[in-house]
PDB file of C-alpha atoms and ligand atoms in Angstrom:
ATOM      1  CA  UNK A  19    -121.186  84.492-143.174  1.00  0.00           C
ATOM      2  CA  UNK A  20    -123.583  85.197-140.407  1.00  0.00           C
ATOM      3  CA  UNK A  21    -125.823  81.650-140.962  1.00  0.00           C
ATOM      4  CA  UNK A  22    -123.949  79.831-137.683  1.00  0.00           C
ATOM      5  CA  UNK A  23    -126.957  77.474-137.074  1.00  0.00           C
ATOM      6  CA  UNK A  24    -128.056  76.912-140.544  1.00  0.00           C
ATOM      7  CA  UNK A  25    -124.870  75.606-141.418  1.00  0.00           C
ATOM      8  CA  UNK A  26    -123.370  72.629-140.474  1.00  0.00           C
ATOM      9  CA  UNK A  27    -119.662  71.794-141.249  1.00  0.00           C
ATOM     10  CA  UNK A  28    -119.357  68.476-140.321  1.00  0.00           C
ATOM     11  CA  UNK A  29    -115.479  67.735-138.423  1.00  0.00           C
ATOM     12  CA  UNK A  30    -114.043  64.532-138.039  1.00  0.00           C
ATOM     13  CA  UNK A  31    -110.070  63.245-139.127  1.00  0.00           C
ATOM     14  CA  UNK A  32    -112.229  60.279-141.082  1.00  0.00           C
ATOM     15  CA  UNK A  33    -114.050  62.566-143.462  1.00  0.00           C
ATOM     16  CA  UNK A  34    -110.716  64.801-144.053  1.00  0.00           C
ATOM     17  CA  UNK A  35    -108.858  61.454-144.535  1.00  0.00           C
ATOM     18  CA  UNK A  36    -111.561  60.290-147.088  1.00  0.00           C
ATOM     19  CA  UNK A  37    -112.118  63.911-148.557  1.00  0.00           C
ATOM     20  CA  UNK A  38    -108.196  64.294-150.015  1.00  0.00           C
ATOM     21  CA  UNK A  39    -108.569  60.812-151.358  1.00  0.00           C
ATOM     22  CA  UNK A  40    -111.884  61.951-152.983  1.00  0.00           C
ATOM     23  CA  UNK A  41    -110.067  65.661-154.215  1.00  0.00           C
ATOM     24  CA  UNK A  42    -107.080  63.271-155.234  1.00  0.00           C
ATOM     25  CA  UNK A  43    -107.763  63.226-159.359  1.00  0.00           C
ATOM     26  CA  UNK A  44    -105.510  60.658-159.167  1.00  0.00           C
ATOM     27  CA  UNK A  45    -108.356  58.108-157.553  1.00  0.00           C
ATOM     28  CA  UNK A  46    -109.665  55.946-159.937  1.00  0.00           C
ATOM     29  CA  UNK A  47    -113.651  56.321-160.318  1.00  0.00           C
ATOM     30  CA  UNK A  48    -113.968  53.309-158.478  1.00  0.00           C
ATOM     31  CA  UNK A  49    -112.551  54.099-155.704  1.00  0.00           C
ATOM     32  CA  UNK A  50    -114.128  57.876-155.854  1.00  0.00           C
ATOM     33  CA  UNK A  51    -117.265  56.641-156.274  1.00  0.00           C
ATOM     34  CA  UNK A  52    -116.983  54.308-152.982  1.00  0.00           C
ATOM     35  CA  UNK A  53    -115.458  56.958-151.307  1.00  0.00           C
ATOM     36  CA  UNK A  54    -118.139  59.549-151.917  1.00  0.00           C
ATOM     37  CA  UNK A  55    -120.496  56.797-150.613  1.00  0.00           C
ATOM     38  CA  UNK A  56    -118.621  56.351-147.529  1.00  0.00           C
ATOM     39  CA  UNK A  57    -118.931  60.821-146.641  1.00  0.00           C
ATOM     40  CA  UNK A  58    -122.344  60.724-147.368  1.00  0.00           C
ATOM     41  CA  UNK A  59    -123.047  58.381-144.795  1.00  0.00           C
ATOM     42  CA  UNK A  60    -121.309  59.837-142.359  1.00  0.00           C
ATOM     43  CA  UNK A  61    -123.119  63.068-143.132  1.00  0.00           C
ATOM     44  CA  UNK A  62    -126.030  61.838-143.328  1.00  0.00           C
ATOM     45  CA  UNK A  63    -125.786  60.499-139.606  1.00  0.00           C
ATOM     46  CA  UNK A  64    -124.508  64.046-138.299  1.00  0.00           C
ATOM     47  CA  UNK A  65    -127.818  65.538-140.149  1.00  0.00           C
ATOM     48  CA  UNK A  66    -130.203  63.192-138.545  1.00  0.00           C
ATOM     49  CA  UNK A  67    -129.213  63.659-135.001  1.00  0.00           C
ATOM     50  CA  UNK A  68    -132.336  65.150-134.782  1.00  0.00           C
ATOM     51  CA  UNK A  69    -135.120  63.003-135.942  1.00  0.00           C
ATOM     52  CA  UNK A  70    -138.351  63.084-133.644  1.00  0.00           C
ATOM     53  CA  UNK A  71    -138.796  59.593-131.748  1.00  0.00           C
ATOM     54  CA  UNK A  72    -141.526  58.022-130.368  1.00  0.00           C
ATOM     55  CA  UNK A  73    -141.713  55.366-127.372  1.00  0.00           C
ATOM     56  CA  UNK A  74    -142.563  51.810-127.911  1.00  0.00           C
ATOM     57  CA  UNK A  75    -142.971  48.950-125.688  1.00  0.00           C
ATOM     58  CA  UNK A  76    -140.977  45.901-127.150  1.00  0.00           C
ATOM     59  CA  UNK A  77    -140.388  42.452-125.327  1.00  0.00           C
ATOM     60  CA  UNK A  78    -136.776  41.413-124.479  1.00  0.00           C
ATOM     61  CA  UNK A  79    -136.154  38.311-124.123  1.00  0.00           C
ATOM     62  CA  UNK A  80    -136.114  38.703-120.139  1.00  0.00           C
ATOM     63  CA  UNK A  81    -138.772  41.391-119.636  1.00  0.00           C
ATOM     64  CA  UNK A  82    -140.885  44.217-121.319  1.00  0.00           C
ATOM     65  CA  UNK A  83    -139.106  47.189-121.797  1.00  0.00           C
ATOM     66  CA  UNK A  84    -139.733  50.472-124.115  1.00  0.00           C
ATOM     67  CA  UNK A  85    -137.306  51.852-126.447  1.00  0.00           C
ATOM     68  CA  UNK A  86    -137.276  54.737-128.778  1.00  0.00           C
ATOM     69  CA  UNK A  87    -137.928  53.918-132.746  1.00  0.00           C
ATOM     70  CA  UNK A  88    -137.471  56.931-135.387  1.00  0.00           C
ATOM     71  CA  UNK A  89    -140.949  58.280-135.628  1.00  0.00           C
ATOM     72  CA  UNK A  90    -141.472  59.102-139.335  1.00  0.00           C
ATOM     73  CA  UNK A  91    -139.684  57.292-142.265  1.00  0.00           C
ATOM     74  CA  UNK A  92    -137.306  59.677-143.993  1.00  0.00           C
ATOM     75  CA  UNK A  93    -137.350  60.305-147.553  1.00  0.00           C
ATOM     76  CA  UNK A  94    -134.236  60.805-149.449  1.00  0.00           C
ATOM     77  CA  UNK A  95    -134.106  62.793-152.860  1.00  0.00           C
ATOM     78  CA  UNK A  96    -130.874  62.627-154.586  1.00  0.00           C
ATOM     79  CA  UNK A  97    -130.185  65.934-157.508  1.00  0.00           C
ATOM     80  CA  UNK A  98    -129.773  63.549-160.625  1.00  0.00           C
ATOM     81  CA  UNK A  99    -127.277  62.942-161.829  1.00  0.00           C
ATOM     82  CA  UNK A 100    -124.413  63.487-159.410  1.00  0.00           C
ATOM     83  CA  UNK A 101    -126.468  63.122-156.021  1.00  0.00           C
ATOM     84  CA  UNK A 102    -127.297  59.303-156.921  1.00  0.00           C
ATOM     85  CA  UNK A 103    -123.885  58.482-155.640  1.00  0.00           C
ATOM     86  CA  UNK A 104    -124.378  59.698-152.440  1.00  0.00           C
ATOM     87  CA  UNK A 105    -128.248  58.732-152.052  1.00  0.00           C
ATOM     88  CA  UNK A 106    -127.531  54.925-152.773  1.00  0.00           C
ATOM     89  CA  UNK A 107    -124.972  54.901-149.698  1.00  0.00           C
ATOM     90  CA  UNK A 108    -127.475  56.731-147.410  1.00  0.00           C
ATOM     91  CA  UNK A 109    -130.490  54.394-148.236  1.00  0.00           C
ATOM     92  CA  UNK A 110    -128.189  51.786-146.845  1.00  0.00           C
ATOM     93  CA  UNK A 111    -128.526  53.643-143.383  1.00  0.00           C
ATOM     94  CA  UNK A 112    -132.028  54.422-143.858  1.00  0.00           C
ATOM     95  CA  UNK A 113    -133.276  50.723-145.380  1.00  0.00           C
ATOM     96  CA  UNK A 114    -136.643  52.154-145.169  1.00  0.00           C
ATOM     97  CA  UNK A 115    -136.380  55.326-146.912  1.00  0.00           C
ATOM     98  CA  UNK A 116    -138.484  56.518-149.372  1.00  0.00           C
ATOM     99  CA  UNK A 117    -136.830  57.800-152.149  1.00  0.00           C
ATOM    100  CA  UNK A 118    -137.544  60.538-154.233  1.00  0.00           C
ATOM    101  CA  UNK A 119    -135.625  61.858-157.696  1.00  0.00           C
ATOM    102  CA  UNK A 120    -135.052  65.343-158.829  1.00  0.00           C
ATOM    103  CA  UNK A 121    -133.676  65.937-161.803  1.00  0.00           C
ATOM    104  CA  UNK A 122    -131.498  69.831-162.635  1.00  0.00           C
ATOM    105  CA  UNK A 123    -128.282  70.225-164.370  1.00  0.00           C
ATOM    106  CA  UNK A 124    -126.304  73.479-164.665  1.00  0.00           C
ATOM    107  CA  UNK A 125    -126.316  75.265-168.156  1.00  0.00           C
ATOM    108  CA  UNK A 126    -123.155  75.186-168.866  1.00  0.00           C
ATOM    109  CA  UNK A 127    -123.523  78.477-170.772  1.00  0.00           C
ATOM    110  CA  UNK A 128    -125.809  80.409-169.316  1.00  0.00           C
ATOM    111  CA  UNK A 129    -125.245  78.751-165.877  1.00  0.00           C
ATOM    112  CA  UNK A 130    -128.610  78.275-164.454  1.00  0.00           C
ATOM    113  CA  UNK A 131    -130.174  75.414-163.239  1.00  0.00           C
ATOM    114  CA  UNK A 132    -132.281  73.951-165.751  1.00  0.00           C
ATOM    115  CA  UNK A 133    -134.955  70.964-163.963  1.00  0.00           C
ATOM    116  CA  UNK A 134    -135.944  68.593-165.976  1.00  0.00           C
ATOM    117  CA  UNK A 135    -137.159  65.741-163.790  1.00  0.00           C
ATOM    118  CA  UNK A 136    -139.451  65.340-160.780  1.00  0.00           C
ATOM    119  CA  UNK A 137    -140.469  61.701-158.987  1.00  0.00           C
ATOM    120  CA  UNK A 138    -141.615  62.052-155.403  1.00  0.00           C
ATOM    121  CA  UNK A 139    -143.285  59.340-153.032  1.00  0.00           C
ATOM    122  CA  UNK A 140    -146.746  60.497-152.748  1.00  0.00           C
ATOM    123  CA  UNK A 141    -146.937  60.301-149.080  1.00  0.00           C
ATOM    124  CA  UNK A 142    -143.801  62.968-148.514  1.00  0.00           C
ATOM    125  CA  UNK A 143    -145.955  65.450-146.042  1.00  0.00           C
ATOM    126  CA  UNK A 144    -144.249  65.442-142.820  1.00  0.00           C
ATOM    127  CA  UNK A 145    -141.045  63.186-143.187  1.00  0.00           C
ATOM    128  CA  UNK A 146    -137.902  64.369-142.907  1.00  0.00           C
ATOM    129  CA  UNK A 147    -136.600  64.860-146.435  1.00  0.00           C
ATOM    130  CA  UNK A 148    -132.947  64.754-147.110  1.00  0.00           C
ATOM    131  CA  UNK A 149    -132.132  66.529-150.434  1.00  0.00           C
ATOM    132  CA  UNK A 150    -128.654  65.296-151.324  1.00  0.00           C
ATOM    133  CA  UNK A 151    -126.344  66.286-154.042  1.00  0.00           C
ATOM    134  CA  UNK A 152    -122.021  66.680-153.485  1.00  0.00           C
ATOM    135  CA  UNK A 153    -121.756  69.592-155.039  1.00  0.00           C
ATOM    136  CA  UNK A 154    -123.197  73.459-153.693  1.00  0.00           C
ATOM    137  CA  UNK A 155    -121.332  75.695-156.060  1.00  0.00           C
ATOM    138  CA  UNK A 156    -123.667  78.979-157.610  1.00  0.00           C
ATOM    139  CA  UNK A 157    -126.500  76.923-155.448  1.00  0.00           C
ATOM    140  CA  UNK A 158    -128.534  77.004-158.136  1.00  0.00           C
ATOM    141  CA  UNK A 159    -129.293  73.586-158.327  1.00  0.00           C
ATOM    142  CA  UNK A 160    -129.672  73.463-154.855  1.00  0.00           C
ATOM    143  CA  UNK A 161    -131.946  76.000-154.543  1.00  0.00           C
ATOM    144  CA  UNK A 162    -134.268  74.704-157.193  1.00  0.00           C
ATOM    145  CA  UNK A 163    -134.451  71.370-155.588  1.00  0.00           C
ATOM    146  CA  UNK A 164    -135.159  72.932-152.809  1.00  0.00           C
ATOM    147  CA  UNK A 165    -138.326  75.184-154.637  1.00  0.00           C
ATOM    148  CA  UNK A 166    -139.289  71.711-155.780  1.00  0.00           C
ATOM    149  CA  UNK A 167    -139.381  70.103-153.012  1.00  0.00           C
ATOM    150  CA  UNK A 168    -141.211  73.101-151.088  1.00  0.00           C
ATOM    151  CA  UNK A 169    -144.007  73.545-153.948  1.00  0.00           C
ATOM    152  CA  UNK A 170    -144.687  69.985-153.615  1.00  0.00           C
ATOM    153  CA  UNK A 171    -144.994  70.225-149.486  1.00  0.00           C
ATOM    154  CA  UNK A 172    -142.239  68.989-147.956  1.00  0.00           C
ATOM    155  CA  UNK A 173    -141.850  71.219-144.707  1.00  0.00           C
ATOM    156  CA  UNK A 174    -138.914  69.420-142.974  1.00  0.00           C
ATOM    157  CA  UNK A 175    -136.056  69.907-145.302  1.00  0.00           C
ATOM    158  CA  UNK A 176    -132.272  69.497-144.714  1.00  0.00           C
ATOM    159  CA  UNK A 177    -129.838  70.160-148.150  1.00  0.00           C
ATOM    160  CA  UNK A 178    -126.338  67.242-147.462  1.00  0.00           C
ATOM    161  CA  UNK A 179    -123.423  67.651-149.950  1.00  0.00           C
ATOM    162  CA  UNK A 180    -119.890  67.146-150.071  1.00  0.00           C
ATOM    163  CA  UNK A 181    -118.236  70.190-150.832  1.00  0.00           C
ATOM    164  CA  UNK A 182    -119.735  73.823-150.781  1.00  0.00           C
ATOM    165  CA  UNK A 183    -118.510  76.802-152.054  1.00  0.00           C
ATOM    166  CA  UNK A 184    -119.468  80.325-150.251  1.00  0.00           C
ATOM    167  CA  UNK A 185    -121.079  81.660-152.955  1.00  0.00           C
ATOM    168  CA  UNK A 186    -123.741  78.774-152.966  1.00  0.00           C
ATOM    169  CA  UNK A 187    -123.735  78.905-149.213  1.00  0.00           C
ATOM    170  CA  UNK A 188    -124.791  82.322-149.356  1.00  0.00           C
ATOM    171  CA  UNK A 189    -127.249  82.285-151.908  1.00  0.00           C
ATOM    172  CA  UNK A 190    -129.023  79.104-150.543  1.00  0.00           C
ATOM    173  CA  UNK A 191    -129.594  80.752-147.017  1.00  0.00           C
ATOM    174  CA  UNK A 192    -130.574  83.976-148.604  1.00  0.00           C
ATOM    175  CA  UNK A 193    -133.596  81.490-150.611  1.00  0.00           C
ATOM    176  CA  UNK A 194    -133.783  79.146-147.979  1.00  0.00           C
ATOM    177  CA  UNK A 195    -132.828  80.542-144.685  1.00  0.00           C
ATOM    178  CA  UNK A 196    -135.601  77.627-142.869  1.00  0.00           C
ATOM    179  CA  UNK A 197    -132.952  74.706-144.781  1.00  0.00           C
ATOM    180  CA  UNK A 198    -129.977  73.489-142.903  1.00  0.00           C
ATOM    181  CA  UNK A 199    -127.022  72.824-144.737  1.00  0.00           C
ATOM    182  CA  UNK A 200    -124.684  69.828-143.965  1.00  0.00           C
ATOM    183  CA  UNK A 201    -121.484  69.758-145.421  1.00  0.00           C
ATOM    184  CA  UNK A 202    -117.917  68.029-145.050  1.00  0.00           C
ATOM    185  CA  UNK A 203    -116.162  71.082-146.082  1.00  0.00           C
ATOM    186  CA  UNK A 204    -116.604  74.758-147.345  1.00  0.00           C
ATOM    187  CA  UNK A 205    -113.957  75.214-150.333  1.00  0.00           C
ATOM    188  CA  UNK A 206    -112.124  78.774-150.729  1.00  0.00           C
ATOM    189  CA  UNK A 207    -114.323  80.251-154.193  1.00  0.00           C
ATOM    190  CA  UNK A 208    -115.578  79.228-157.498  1.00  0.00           C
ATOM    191  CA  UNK A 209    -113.587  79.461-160.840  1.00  0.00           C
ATOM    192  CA  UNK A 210    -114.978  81.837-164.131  1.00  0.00           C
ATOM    193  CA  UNK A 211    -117.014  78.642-165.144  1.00  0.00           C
ATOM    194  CA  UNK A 212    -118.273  78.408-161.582  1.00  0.00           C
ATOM    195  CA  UNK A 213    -116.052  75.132-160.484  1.00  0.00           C
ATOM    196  CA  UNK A 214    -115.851  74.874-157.171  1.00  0.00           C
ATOM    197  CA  UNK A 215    -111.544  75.252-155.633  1.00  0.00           C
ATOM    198  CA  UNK A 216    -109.948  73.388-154.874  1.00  0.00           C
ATOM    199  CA  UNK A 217    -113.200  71.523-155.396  1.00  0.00           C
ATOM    200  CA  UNK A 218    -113.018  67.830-156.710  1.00  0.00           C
ATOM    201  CA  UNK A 219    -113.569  68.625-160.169  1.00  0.00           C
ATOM    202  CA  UNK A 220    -116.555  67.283-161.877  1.00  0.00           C
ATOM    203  CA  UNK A 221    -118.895  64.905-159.390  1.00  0.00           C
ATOM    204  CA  UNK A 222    -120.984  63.472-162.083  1.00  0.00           C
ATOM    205  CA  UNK A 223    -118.312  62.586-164.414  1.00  0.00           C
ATOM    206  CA  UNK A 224    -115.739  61.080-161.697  1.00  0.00           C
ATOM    207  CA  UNK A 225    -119.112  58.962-160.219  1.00  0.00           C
ATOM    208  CA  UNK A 226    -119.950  58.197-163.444  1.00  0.00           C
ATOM    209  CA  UNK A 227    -116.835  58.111-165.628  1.00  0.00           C
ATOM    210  CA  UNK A 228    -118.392  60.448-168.182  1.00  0.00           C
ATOM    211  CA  UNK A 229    -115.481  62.374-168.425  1.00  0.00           C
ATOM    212  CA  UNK A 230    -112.847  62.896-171.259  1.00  0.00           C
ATOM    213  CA  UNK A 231    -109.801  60.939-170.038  1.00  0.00           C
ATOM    214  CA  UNK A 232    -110.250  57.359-168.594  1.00  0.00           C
ATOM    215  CA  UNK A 233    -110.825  57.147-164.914  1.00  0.00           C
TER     216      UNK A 233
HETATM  217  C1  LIG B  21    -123.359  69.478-160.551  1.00  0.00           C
HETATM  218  C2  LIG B  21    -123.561  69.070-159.108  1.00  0.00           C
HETATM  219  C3  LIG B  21    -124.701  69.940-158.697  1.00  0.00           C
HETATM  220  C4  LIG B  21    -124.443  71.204-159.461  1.00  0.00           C
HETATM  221  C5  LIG B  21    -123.856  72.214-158.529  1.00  0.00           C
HETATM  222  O1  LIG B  21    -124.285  68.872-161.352  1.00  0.00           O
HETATM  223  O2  LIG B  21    -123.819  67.700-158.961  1.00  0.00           O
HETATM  224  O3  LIG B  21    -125.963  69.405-159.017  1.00  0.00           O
HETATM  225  O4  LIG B  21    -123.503  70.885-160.483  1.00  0.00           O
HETATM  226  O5  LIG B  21    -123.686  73.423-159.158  1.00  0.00           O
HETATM  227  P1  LIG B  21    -124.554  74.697-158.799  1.00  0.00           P
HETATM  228  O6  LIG B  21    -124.532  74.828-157.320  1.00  0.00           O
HETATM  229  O7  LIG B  21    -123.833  75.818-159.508  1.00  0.00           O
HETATM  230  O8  LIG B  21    -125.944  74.490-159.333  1.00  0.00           O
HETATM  231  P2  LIG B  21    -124.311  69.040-162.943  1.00  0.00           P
HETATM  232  O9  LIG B  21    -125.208  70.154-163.336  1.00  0.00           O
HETATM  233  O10 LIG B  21    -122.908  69.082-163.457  1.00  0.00           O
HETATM  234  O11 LIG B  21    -125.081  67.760-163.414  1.00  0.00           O
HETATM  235  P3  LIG B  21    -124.713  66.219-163.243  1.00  0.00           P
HETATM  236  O12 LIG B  21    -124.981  65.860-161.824  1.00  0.00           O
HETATM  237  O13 LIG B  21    -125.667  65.564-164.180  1.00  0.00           O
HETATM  238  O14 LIG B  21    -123.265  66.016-163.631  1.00  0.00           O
HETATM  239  N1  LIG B  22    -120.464  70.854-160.140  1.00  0.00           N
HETATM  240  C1  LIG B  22    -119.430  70.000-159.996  1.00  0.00           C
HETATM  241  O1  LIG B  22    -119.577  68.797-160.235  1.00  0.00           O
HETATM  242  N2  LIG B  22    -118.250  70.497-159.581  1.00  0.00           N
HETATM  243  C2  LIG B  22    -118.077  71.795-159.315  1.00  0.00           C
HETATM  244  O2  LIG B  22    -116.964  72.189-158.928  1.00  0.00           O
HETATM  245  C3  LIG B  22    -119.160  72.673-159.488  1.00  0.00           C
HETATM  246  C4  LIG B  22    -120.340  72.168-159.897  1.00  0.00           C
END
């Protein structure tokens, strides 16, 4: 893959702790769901190294003194369903977030994103706007999020998930090649019903216990 700066795989013993537990199918959906919470954070922290900052002269309580502040608010869209449990743990780091919803799922069949959703703060323009969502596996989803938020004139995008596969890697830059991705790991391929391996398995259903057998 020849996308070095755009992508951003995001080292540290704490995430690939967390990440086996998440992998783990034997971790309850509490626990998963916590977990999941836990990487996005710390993703979300690595991806925002790079916020502008302005000045601003505060009072201490010895002396004046100016200190940096983040200079826009950032705006965080989770990809409904799945990307809600990663978005809820990264407003906690960003109280002042606005928060935006997209909403695609994959067609199971035909395997294209279908959107079906769209609720953006009105006053998006220049803020940083993390699009969030564990899973990049065709990139489909991705991608159209990303069309979304672009059509709707977001121009300082960054694309945070949990797991990506190189097919979705690929196929993101090749859409978006102005879009950093920020990811805790980059799996080995996807499966004939485009599942990302080792992958985690379903994100929405293990967040949301939707799936078959009890979690
Ligand atoms: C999952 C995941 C991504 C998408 C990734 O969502 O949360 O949004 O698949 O796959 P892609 O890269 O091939 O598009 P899903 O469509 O299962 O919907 P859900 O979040 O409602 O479970
Ligand atoms: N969506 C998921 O939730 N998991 C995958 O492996 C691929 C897409």
């Amino acid at each position: 893959m020849s996308h070095g700066t755009m992508l951003h795989v995001i080292n540290h013993p704490l995430i690939d702790h967390y990440l086996t537990r998440i992998r783990d199918v034997n971790t309850s959906c509490a626990r998963f769901r916590e977990l999941v919470g836990l990487v996005g954070k710390l993703l979300a922290y690595e991806a925002t190294r790079n916020l502008k900052q302005e000045e601003v002269e505060i009072q201490t309580p010895m002396e004046k003194w100016v200190g940096k502040r983040l200079k826009n608010t950032v705006c965080i869209v989770p990809i409904l369903r799945a990307g809600i449990g990663f978005s809820d743990a990264i407003v906690a780091l960003y109280p002042d977030a606005h928060i935006g919803h997209i909403g695609v799922y994959r067609d199971e069949e035909k395997m294209v994103p279908v959107e079906y959703y769209k609720s953006l703060p009105k006053q998006i323009g220049e803020e940083p706007v993390l699009l969030v969502d564990p899973m990049l596996a065709t990139g489909g989803s991705a991608i159209a999020g990303v069309d979304m938020l672009k059509k709707y004139g977001c121009k300082n995008l960054r694309f945070i998930c949990l797991i990506a596969a190189p097919e979705g890697i690929e196929a993101f830059h090749i859409a978006h090649p102005d879009v950093p991705i920020y990811t805790a790991a980059v799996d080995r391929e996807l499966d004939a019903n485009k599942y990302i391996l080792p992958g985690l398995g379903d994100a929405g259903d293990r967040i949301f216990g939707t799936m078959d057998e009890k979690c």
